[in-house]
Coordinates of C-alpha atoms in Angstrom, one line a residue:
M1 CA 115.5 114.0 98.8
G2 CA 113.7 117.3 98.3
W3 CA 110.5 116.9 96.2
R4 CA 110.6 118.6 92.9
G5 CA 107.0 119.4 91.9
I6 CA 105.9 120.2 88.4
L7 CA 104.2 123.3 87.0
G8 CA 104.1 124.9 90.4
F9 CA 102.4 122.0 92.1
E10 CA 103.9 120.4 95.2
Y11 CA 104.4 116.9 93.9
G12 CA 105.3 115.5 90.5
I13 CA 102.0 113.5 90.3
V14 CA 99.2 114.1 87.9
Q15 CA 95.6 112.7 88.0
A16 CA 94.7 112.1 84.4
P17 CA 91.5 113.5 82.9
L18 CA 89.2 110.4 83.1
G19 CA 86.4 110.5 80.5
P20 CA 83.7 111.2 80.0
D21 CA 83.1 112.5 83.5
I22 CA 84.8 110.0 85.8
S23 CA 87.2 112.7 87.1
S24 CA 84.5 114.5 89.0
P25 CA 84.9 117.8 90.9
Q26 CA 85.1 115.7 94.0
L27 CA 88.1 113.7 92.7
V28 CA 89.9 116.8 91.2
A29 CA 89.4 118.8 94.4
A30 CA 90.6 115.9 96.6
V31 CA 93.9 115.6 94.6
A32 CA 94.3 119.4 94.4
N33 CA 94.0 119.6 98.2
A34 CA 96.7 116.9 98.4
G35 CA 99.2 119.1 96.4
V36 CA 98.7 117.3 93.1
L37 CA 97.5 118.5 89.6
G38 CA 94.1 117.0 88.9
F39 CA 92.2 117.3 85.6
L40 CA 88.5 117.6 85.0
R41 CA 87.3 116.5 81.6
V42 CA 85.1 118.6 79.4
P43 CA 82.1 117.1 77.5
D44 CA 82.7 115.8 74.0
W45 CA 80.3 118.4 72.7
E46 CA 80.2 122.2 72.9
D47 CA 78.6 123.4 76.2
P48 CA 80.6 126.4 77.5
D49 CA 78.0 127.2 80.2
Y50 CA 78.2 123.7 81.6
V51 CA 82.1 123.8 81.5
R52 CA 82.0 127.1 83.5
E53 CA 79.7 125.4 86.0
L54 CA 82.0 122.4 86.3
I55 CA 85.0 124.6 87.0
R56 CA 83.1 126.7 89.5
K57 CA 81.7 123.6 91.3
T58 CA 85.3 122.4 91.7
R59 CA 86.4 125.7 93.1
T60 CA 83.8 125.5 95.8
L61 CA 85.6 122.3 96.9
T62 CA 89.2 123.5 96.8
N63 CA 91.0 126.8 96.7
K64 CA 94.0 125.1 95.0
P65 CA 94.7 125.3 91.3
F66 CA 93.7 122.4 89.0
G67 CA 93.4 121.6 85.3
I68 CA 90.9 120.5 82.7
G69 CA 91.3 118.1 79.8
V70 CA 90.0 118.6 76.2
I71 CA 89.8 116.0 73.4
L72 CA 90.6 117.8 70.2
A73 CA 88.9 115.2 68.1
F74 CA 85.5 116.5 69.2
P75 CA 84.0 120.0 68.9
H76 CA 85.8 122.2 71.5
K77 CA 86.4 125.8 70.5
E78 CA 83.6 127.3 72.7
N79 CA 84.6 125.0 75.6
V80 CA 88.3 126.1 75.4
K81 CA 87.1 129.8 75.4
A82 CA 85.2 129.2 78.6
I83 CA 88.3 127.5 80.2
L84 CA 90.5 130.5 79.3
D85 CA 87.9 132.9 80.5
E86 CA 87.8 131.0 83.8
K87 CA 91.6 131.0 83.9
V88 CA 91.9 127.4 84.9
A89 CA 95.6 126.7 85.8
V90 CA 96.3 124.0 83.2
L91 CA 94.7 123.1 79.9
Q92 CA 95.4 119.5 78.9
L93 CA 95.0 118.4 75.3
F94 CA 94.7 115.0 73.6
W95 CA 94.1 113.5 70.2
G96 CA 94.7 116.4 67.8
E97 CA 96.9 119.2 66.7
C98 CA 98.2 121.4 69.6
S99 CA 98.6 124.6 67.5
K100 CA 101.0 127.5 68.3
E101 CA 97.9 129.8 68.1
L102 CA 96.1 127.9 70.8
V103 CA 99.2 127.9 73.0
L104 CA 99.6 131.6 72.6
E105 CA 96.0 132.3 73.4
A106 CA 96.2 130.2 76.5
H107 CA 99.4 131.8 77.7
K108 CA 97.8 135.2 77.1
A109 CA 95.1 134.1 79.6
G110 CA 97.7 132.9 82.0
V111 CA 96.8 129.2 81.4
K112 CA 99.5 126.6 81.0
V113 CA 99.2 124.0 78.1
V114 CA 100.0 120.4 78.4
P115 CA 99.3 118.0 75.5
Q116 CA 99.4 114.2 75.9
I117 CA 101.3 112.6 73.0
G118 CA 102.0 109.0 71.9
S119 CA 104.9 109.4 69.4
Y120 CA 108.2 111.2 69.0
E121 CA 106.8 113.2 66.0
E122 CA 103.9 114.4 68.0
A123 CA 106.2 115.4 70.9
K124 CA 108.3 117.4 68.4
K125 CA 105.3 119.3 67.2
A126 CA 104.2 120.0 70.7
A127 CA 107.6 121.3 71.7
D128 CA 107.7 123.6 68.7
A129 CA 104.3 125.0 69.6
G130 CA 105.8 126.2 72.9
V131 CA 103.9 124.1 75.4
D132 CA 104.7 124.1 79.1
A133 CA 104.9 120.3 79.6
I134 CA 104.3 117.1 77.6
I135 CA 102.6 114.0 78.9
V136 CA 104.2 111.0 77.2
Q137 CA 101.6 108.2 76.9
G138 CA 102.9 104.6 76.5
R139 CA 100.8 101.8 75.0
E140 CA 100.4 100.4 78.5
A141 CA 97.9 103.1 79.3
G142 CA 94.2 102.4 80.0
G143 CA 91.4 104.1 78.0
H144 CA 92.2 105.6 74.5
V145 CA 95.7 105.0 73.4
I146 CA 97.1 107.2 70.7
G147 CA 100.5 105.6 70.0
Q148 CA 102.2 102.3 69.6
D149 CA 105.4 102.8 71.6
G150 CA 106.0 101.4 75.1
L151 CA 106.7 104.1 77.7
I152 CA 110.2 102.8 78.5
T153 CA 111.4 103.5 74.9
L154 CA 109.4 106.6 74.1
L155 CA 110.0 108.5 77.3
P156 CA 113.8 108.9 77.1
R157 CA 113.6 110.1 73.5
V158 CA 111.2 112.8 74.5
V159 CA 113.4 113.8 77.4
D160 CA 116.3 114.1 75.1
L161 CA 114.2 116.1 72.6
V162 CA 113.2 118.8 75.1
R163 CA 116.5 119.1 76.9
G164 CA 117.4 122.7 77.3
H165 CA 113.8 123.9 76.8
D166 CA 111.6 124.8 79.7
I167 CA 109.3 121.9 79.2
A168 CA 108.5 119.4 81.9
V169 CA 108.1 115.7 80.8
I170 CA 105.4 113.6 82.5
A171 CA 105.2 109.9 82.1
A172 CA 101.8 108.1 81.6
G173 CA 100.9 104.4 81.1
G174 CA 100.9 101.6 83.6
I175 CA 102.1 103.7 86.6
V176 CA 100.2 103.1 89.8
D177 CA 102.6 103.2 92.7
E178 CA 106.0 104.5 94.0
H179 CA 107.9 101.9 91.9
G180 CA 106.5 103.2 88.7
Y181 CA 107.1 106.8 89.8
V182 CA 110.8 106.2 90.6
A183 CA 111.2 104.3 87.4
A184 CA 109.8 107.2 85.4
L185 CA 112.2 109.6 87.2
A186 CA 115.1 107.3 86.3
L187 CA 114.0 107.5 82.7
G188 CA 114.2 111.3 82.9
A189 CA 110.6 112.3 83.6
Q190 CA 109.8 115.1 86.1
G191 CA 106.4 113.6 86.9
V192 CA 103.9 110.9 86.3
S193 CA 100.3 110.9 85.2
L194 CA 98.0 108.2 86.7
G195 CA 94.6 107.3 85.3
T196 CA 93.6 103.8 86.4
R197 CA 94.9 104.3 90.0
F198 CA 92.7 107.4 90.4
L199 CA 89.8 105.7 88.7
A200 CA 90.0 103.2 91.6
T201 CA 89.4 105.8 94.3
E202 CA 86.5 106.6 96.5
E203 CA 86.0 110.0 94.9
S204 CA 86.0 108.9 91.3
Y205 CA 82.6 109.0 89.5
A206 CA 82.9 105.4 88.2
H207 CA 80.1 103.0 88.8
P208 CA 80.7 100.8 91.9
T209 CA 80.6 97.6 89.7
Y210 CA 83.3 99.1 87.5
K211 CA 85.5 99.9 90.6
R212 CA 84.9 96.4 91.9
K213 CA 86.0 94.9 88.5
L214 CA 89.3 96.9 88.7
I215 CA 90.1 94.9 91.9
E216 CA 88.8 91.6 90.6
F217 CA 90.6 91.4 87.2
D218 CA 94.3 91.6 86.5
Q219 CA 94.4 91.4 82.7
T220 CA 93.8 94.1 80.1
E221 CA 93.7 94.0 76.3
Y222 CA 94.4 96.5 73.5
T223 CA 91.3 96.6 71.2
D224 CA 89.1 98.8 69.1
V225 CA 85.7 97.1 69.6
F226 CA 84.2 99.9 71.7
G227 CA 82.9 103.2 70.3
R228 CA 83.9 102.7 66.7
A229 CA 81.1 104.8 65.3
R230 CA 81.5 107.8 67.7
W231 CA 85.3 107.9 67.8
P232 CA 86.7 106.0 64.8
G233 CA 90.4 105.1 64.8
A234 CA 90.7 105.4 68.5
P235 CA 91.9 102.1 70.0
Q236 CA 91.6 101.5 73.7
R237 CA 92.9 99.4 76.5
V238 CA 90.1 97.6 78.5
L239 CA 89.7 95.1 81.3
A240 CA 89.5 91.6 80.0
T241 CA 86.0 91.0 81.3
P242 CA 84.0 87.9 80.3
F243 CA 81.8 90.2 78.0
F244 CA 84.9 91.5 76.2
M245 CA 86.5 88.1 75.9
E246 CA 83.4 86.8 74.2
W247 CA 83.2 89.7 71.7
K248 CA 86.8 90.7 71.1
A249 CA 86.8 89.3 67.6
L250 CA 83.9 91.6 66.6
P251 CA 84.2 92.0 62.7
C252 CA 85.6 95.4 61.8
H253 CA 82.4 96.5 59.9
E254 CA 80.3 96.2 63.1
N255 CA 79.9 99.1 65.6
E256 CA 77.6 100.3 68.3
S257 CA 75.2 102.2 66.1
N258 CA 72.9 99.3 65.3
Q259 CA 73.3 97.4 68.5
P260 CA 70.7 96.8 71.2
V261 CA 70.3 99.3 74.1
I262 CA 71.8 97.7 77.2
G263 CA 71.4 100.6 79.7
R264 CA 70.9 104.3 80.4
T265 CA 73.3 106.9 81.8
I266 CA 73.6 110.7 82.5
I267 CA 76.8 112.2 81.2
H268 CA 77.6 115.8 82.0
G269 CA 73.9 116.5 82.6
R270 CA 72.6 114.8 79.5
E271 CA 70.6 111.6 79.5
R272 CA 71.8 108.9 77.1
E273 CA 71.0 105.4 76.0
V274 CA 74.0 103.0 76.2
R275 CA 74.2 100.6 73.3
R276 CA 76.3 97.5 73.3
F277 CA 79.9 98.3 72.3
A278 CA 79.4 102.0 73.1
G279 CA 82.7 103.6 74.2
T280 CA 81.4 105.2 77.4
V281 CA 82.3 103.6 80.7
P282 CA 79.6 103.3 83.4
N283 CA 79.5 106.2 85.8
A284 CA 77.6 106.5 89.1
T285 CA 74.3 107.2 87.3
T286 CA 74.4 104.3 84.8
T287 CA 71.8 101.6 85.0
G288 CA 71.3 98.4 83.0
D289 CA 73.8 95.6 82.1
I290 CA 76.9 97.3 83.6
E291 CA 79.0 94.1 83.2
S292 CA 78.6 94.3 79.4
M293 CA 79.9 97.9 79.1
A294 CA 83.3 99.2 78.2
M295 CA 85.7 99.2 81.2
Y296 CA 89.0 101.0 80.5
A297 CA 92.1 100.1 82.5
G298 CA 95.9 100.2 82.2
E299 CA 98.2 97.3 82.1
S300 CA 99.3 97.5 85.7
I301 CA 95.8 96.8 87.0
G302 CA 97.2 93.7 88.8
L303 CA 99.0 96.1 91.2
I304 CA 95.7 97.7 92.3
K305 CA 94.4 95.8 95.3
E306 CA 91.9 98.2 96.9
I307 CA 89.7 101.2 96.4
L308 CA 91.3 104.1 98.4
P309 CA 90.6 107.8 99.1
A310 CA 92.6 109.8 96.5
G311 CA 94.6 111.6 99.2
E312 CA 95.7 108.2 100.5
V313 CA 96.9 107.1 97.0
I314 CA 99.0 110.2 96.8
K315 CA 100.4 109.9 100.4
R316 CA 101.4 106.2 99.7
I317 CA 103.2 107.1 96.5
V318 CA 105.0 110.1 97.9
E319 CA 106.1 108.3 101.1
G320 CA 106.9 105.1 99.2
A321 CA 109.0 106.9 96.6
Q322 CA 110.9 108.7 99.3
R323 CA 111.7 105.5 101.1
L324 CA 112.6 103.7 97.9
I325 CA 115.1 106.4 96.9
D326 CA 116.6 106.7 100.4
Q327 CA 116.9 102.9 100.8
Q328 CA 117.8 101.6 97.4
F329 CA 119.3 104.5 95.6
A330 CA 121.0 106.6 98.3
P331 CA 124.8 106.8 97.9
L332 CA 126.7 104.5 100.3
N333 CA 129.1 106.6 102.4

């Protein structure tokens, strides 16, 4: 089979923007160099100079195009302006209204727009706004989960919705290997977006303990106990760590704001205290009680057996999918 890439990239694989800073320039450059669309992630506060620096740093590590993710629930106007000034290839949006005005502005700058959605209604709005592709997030996904639908039911509906429009559909949620990739193609997607699998790579900026736990645990839970004060109404899928299992029934009026400080971290150049139940995952700079911090992961965590270089993840998926299609789905002559 000839590979059909997406949005001008060689392969139909996307490395999801891992917050707050886990998709580092090193990770994004590594996947870009392997022919895949990788996403940086902007800070959850306005800092356009820092955003420019992040983009430029990534460009010193790759001459291939890449993207950057913005959470619309946080202040972002200046950051988006910096992204468009820098003419990053793809702007990924999540958790907010992807307006026609924003899409037009991005297109004027030569930047493609790709929102991630979690419901049919949201997909319809995005399609009407004239986006270039839509990432369909199923409830299986790790990290913040915007919808309630499983991927296998939502994805074909969105595929039907955009049929005849020039909008690529990308599947997200619980996909880690060639089997998930081929299944998504069978459901009508043109590509897949992987978060947890790229979190578990050598280049990701996650704390070594967090990476180790991804291999150690094979269960996740859908919850809202982390980050209630900072990002209300944003449920998440997390690793079922002993800390989480002990606290998962946290009363709904409780949140991180009055909890003890359990560590320190540097996020996008800013030093922060980490309180118990904070929504930020431990990165390479984090110190303190790492095992009691939020650890996001998708439902297919049980399929991830080792930490690999990002390029190797991509190679295995591409070659495995090729084999799978040739052996199991090729027409019998």
